[in-house]
Short mmCIF file of C-alpha atoms in Angstrom, two decimals:
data_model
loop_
_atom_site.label_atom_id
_atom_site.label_comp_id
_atom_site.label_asym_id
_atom_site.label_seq_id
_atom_site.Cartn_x
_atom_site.Cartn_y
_atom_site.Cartn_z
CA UNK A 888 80.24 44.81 71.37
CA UNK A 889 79.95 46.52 68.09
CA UNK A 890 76.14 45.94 65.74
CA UNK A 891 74.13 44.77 64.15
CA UNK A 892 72.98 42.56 66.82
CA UNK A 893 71.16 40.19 64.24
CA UNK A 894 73.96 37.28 64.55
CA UNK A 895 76.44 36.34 66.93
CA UNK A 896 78.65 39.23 68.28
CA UNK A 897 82.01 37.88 70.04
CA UNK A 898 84.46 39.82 71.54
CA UNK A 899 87.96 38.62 72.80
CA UNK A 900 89.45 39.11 76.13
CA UNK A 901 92.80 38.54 76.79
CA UNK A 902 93.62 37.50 80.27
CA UNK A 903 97.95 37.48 81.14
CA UNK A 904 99.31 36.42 84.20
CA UNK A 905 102.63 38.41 84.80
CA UNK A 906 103.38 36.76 88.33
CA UNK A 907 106.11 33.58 88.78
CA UNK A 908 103.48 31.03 89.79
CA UNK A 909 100.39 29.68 88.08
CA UNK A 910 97.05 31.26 88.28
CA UNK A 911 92.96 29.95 88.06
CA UNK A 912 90.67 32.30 86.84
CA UNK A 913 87.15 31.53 86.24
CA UNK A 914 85.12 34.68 84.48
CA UNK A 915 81.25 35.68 85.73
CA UNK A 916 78.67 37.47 83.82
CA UNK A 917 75.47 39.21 85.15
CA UNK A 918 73.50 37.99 82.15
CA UNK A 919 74.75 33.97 81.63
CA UNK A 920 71.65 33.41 79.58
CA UNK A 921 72.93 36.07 76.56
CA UNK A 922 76.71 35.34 76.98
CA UNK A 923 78.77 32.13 75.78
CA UNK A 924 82.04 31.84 76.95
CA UNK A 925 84.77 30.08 76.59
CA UNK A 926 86.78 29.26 78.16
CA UNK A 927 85.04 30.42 80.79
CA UNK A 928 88.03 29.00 83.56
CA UNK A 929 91.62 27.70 83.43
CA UNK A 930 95.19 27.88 84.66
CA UNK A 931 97.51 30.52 83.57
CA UNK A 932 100.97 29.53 83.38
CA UNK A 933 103.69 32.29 84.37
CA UNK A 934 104.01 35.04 82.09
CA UNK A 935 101.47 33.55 79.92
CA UNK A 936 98.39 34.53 78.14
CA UNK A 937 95.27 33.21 77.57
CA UNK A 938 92.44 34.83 74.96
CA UNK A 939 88.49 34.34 76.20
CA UNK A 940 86.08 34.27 73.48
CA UNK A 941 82.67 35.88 74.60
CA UNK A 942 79.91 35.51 72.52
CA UNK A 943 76.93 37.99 72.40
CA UNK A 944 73.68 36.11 71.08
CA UNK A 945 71.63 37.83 68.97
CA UNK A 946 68.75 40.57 70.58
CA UNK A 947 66.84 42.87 69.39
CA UNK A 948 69.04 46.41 69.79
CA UNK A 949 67.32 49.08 71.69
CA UNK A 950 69.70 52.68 71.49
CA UNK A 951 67.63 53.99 73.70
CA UNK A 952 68.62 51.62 76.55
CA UNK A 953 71.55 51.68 78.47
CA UNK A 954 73.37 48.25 79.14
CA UNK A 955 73.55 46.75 82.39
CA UNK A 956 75.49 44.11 81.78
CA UNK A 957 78.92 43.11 83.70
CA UNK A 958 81.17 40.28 83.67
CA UNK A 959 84.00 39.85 86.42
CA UNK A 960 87.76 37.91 85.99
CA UNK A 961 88.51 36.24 88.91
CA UNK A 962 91.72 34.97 89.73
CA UNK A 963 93.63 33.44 92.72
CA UNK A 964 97.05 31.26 92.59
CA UNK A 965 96.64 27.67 92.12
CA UNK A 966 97.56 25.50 94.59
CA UNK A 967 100.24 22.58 93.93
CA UNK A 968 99.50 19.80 92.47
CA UNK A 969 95.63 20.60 91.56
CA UNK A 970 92.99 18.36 90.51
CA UNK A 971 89.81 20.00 90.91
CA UNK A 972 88.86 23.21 89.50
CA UNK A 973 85.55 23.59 91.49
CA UNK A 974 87.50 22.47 94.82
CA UNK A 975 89.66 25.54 94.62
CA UNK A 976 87.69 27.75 94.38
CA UNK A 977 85.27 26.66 97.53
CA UNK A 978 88.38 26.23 99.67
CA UNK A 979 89.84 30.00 98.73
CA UNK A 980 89.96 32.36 101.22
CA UNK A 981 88.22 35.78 100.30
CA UNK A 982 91.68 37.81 101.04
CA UNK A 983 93.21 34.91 98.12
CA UNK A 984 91.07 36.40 95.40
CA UNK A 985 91.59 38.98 93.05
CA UNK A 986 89.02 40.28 90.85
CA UNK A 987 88.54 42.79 87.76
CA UNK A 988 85.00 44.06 87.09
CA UNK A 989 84.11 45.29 83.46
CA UNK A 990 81.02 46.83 81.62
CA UNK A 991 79.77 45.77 78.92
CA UNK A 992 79.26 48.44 76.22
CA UNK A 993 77.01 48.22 72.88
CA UNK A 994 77.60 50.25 69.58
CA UNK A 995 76.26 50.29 66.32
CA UNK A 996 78.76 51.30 63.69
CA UNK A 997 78.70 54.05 62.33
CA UNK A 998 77.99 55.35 58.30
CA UNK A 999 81.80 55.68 57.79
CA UNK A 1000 82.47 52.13 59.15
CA UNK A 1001 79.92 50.84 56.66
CA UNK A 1002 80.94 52.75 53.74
CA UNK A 1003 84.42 51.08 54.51
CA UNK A 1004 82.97 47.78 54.88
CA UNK A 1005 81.41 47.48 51.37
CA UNK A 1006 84.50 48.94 49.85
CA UNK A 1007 86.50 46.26 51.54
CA UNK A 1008 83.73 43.80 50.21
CA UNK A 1009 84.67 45.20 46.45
CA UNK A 1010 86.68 42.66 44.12
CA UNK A 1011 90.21 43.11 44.10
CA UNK A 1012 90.89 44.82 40.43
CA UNK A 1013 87.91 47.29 41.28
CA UNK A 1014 90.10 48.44 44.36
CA UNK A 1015 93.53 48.70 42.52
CA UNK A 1016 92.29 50.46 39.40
CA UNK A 1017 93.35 53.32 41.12
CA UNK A 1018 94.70 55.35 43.82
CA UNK A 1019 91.47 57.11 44.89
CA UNK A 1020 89.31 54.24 46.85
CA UNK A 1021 87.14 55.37 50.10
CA UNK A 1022 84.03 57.21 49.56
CA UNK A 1023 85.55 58.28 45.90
CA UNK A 1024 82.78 56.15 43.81
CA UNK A 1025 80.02 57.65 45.59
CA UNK A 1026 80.52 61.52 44.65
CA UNK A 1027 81.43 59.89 41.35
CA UNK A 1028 77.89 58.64 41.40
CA UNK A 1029 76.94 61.92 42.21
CA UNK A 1030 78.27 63.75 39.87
CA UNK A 1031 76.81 61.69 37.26
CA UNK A 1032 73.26 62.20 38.64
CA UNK A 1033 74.12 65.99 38.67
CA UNK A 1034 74.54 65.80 35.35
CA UNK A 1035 71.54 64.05 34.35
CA UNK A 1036 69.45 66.29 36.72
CA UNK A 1037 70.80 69.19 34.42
CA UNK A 1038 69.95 67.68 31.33
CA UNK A 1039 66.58 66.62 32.47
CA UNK A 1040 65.93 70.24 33.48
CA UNK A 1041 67.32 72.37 30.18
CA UNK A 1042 65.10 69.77 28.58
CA UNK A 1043 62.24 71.08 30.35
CA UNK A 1044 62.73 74.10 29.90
CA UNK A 1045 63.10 73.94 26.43
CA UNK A 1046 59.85 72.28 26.20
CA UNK A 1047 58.43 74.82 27.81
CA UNK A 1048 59.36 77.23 25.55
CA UNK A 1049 57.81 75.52 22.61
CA UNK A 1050 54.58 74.82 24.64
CA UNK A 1051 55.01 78.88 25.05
CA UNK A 1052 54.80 79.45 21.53
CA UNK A 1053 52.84 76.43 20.72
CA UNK A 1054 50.09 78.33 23.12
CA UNK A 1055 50.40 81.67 20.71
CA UNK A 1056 50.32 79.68 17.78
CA UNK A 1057 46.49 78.11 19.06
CA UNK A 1058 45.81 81.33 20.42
CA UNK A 1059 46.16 82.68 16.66
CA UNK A 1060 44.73 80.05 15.33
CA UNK A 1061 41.48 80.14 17.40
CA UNK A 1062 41.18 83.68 16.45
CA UNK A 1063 41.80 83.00 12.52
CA UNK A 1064 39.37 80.39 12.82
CA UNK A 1065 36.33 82.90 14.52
CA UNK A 1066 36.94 85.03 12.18
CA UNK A 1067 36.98 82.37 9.39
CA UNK A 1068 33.60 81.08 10.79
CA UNK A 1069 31.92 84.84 10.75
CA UNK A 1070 32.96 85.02 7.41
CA UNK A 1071 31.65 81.75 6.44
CA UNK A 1072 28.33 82.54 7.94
CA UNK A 1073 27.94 86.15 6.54
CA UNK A 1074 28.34 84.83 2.88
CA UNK A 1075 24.86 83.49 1.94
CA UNK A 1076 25.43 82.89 -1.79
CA UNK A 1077 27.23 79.34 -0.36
CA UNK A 1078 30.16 80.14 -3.11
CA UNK A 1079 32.90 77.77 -3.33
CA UNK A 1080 35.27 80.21 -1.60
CA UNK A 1081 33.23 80.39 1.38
CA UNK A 1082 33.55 76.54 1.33
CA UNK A 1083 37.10 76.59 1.41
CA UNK A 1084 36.96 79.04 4.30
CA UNK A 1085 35.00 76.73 5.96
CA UNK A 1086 37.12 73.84 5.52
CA UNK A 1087 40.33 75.70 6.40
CA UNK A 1088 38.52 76.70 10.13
CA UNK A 1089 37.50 73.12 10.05
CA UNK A 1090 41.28 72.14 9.83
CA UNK A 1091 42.64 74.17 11.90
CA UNK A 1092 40.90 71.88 14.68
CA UNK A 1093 43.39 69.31 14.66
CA UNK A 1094 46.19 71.39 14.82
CA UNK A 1095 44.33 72.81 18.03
CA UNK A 1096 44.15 69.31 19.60
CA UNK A 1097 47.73 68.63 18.76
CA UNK A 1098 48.37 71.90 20.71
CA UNK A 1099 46.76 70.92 23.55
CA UNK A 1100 47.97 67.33 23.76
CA UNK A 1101 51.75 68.89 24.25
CA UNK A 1102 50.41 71.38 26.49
CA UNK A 1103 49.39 68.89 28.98
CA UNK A 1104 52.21 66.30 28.06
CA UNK A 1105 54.85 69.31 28.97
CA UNK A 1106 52.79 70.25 31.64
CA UNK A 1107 53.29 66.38 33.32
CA UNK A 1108 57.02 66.09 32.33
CA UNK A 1109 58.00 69.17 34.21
CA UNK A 1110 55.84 67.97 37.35
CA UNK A 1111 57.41 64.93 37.28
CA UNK A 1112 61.04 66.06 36.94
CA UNK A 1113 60.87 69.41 39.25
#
């Protein structure tokens, strides 16, 4: 029985009887409460088939545990003229009936099985747009998100760069504007051109805060995309 074990599993026996006379089989499970079958007896004719439908219900899948579930197919050659199924089977002798014991055996698919399950789920013209199906839009995806992923980090380095040279630029203009400010405070006479020292060390705040502001916005962006 191949997973998930969410719904209804079935799995189809086929039972043939390759004698000249007709044959009753009746098929036995250790678990009856977890298996539906059906049918679960009949006649064979001779060199007939019959297919048995046996129907897993649904369980919660444990790998871990190994399955100790059986079913037996047992047959024995129908009398003439028979009427009762359940008769037949009383009156058999033990050396009359013939048996074939199997194991039952749980999987769960695995990653290849699914990939090809959701490309067989595709629409049709997605599927014949080409010749390369399988796993083929997947490294396509891939590549794509390479690609990005390269872009994303040239663009951080790039900003780095500038938040590089942004940093000497501050670093210049902090030291432009001490020196501004010593000159500013030596000159006592108050004359207009140490006024317009003043108010260039004054403006060279914002460009500080500017400098700053990318500092930390560079610093986020390349946390968030390394």
């Amino acid at each position: 029985f191949s997973g998930p074990f969410t719904d209804v599993v079935t799995t189809n026996l086929k039972l043939r009887n390759p004698s000249d006379r007709k044959v009753c089989f009746k098929v036995k499970t250790t678990a009856p409460r977890r298996y539906c079958v059906r049918p679960n007896s009949g006649i064979i004719d001779p060199g007939s088939s019959v297919i048995v439908s046996v129907m897993l219900q649904p369980f919660d899948y444990d790998p871990n545990e190994k399955s100790k579930h059986k079913f037996m197919v047992q047959t024995t050659y129908a009398p003439p003229n028979i009427s009762d199924m359940e008769a037949v089977w009383k009156e058999a002798k033990p050396d009359e009936l013939m048996d074939s014991k199997l194991r039952c055996v749980f999987e769960m698919p695995n990653e290849n099985d699914k990939l090809n399950d959701i490309d067989a789920s595709k629409p049709a013209p997605v599927l014949n747009t080409s010749k390369q199906d399988g796993p083929m839009p997947k490294s396509h995806s891939v590549s794509l998100n390479d690609t990005e992923t390269r872009k994303l980090v040239e663009e951080c380095k790039r900003l780095q760069a500038e938040i590089m040279k942004l940093t000497d630029e501050n670093r210049h203009l902090r030291d432009e504007g001490l020196r501004l400010r010593k000159v500013a405070h030596s000159d006592k006479s108050g004359s207009p051109a140490a006024l317009a020292l003043r108010d260039n060390g004054s403006n060279s705040l914002p460009s500080l805060l500017v400098v700053i502001a990318a500092i930390f916005i560079g610093f986020f962006l390349g946390k968030f995309i390394l």
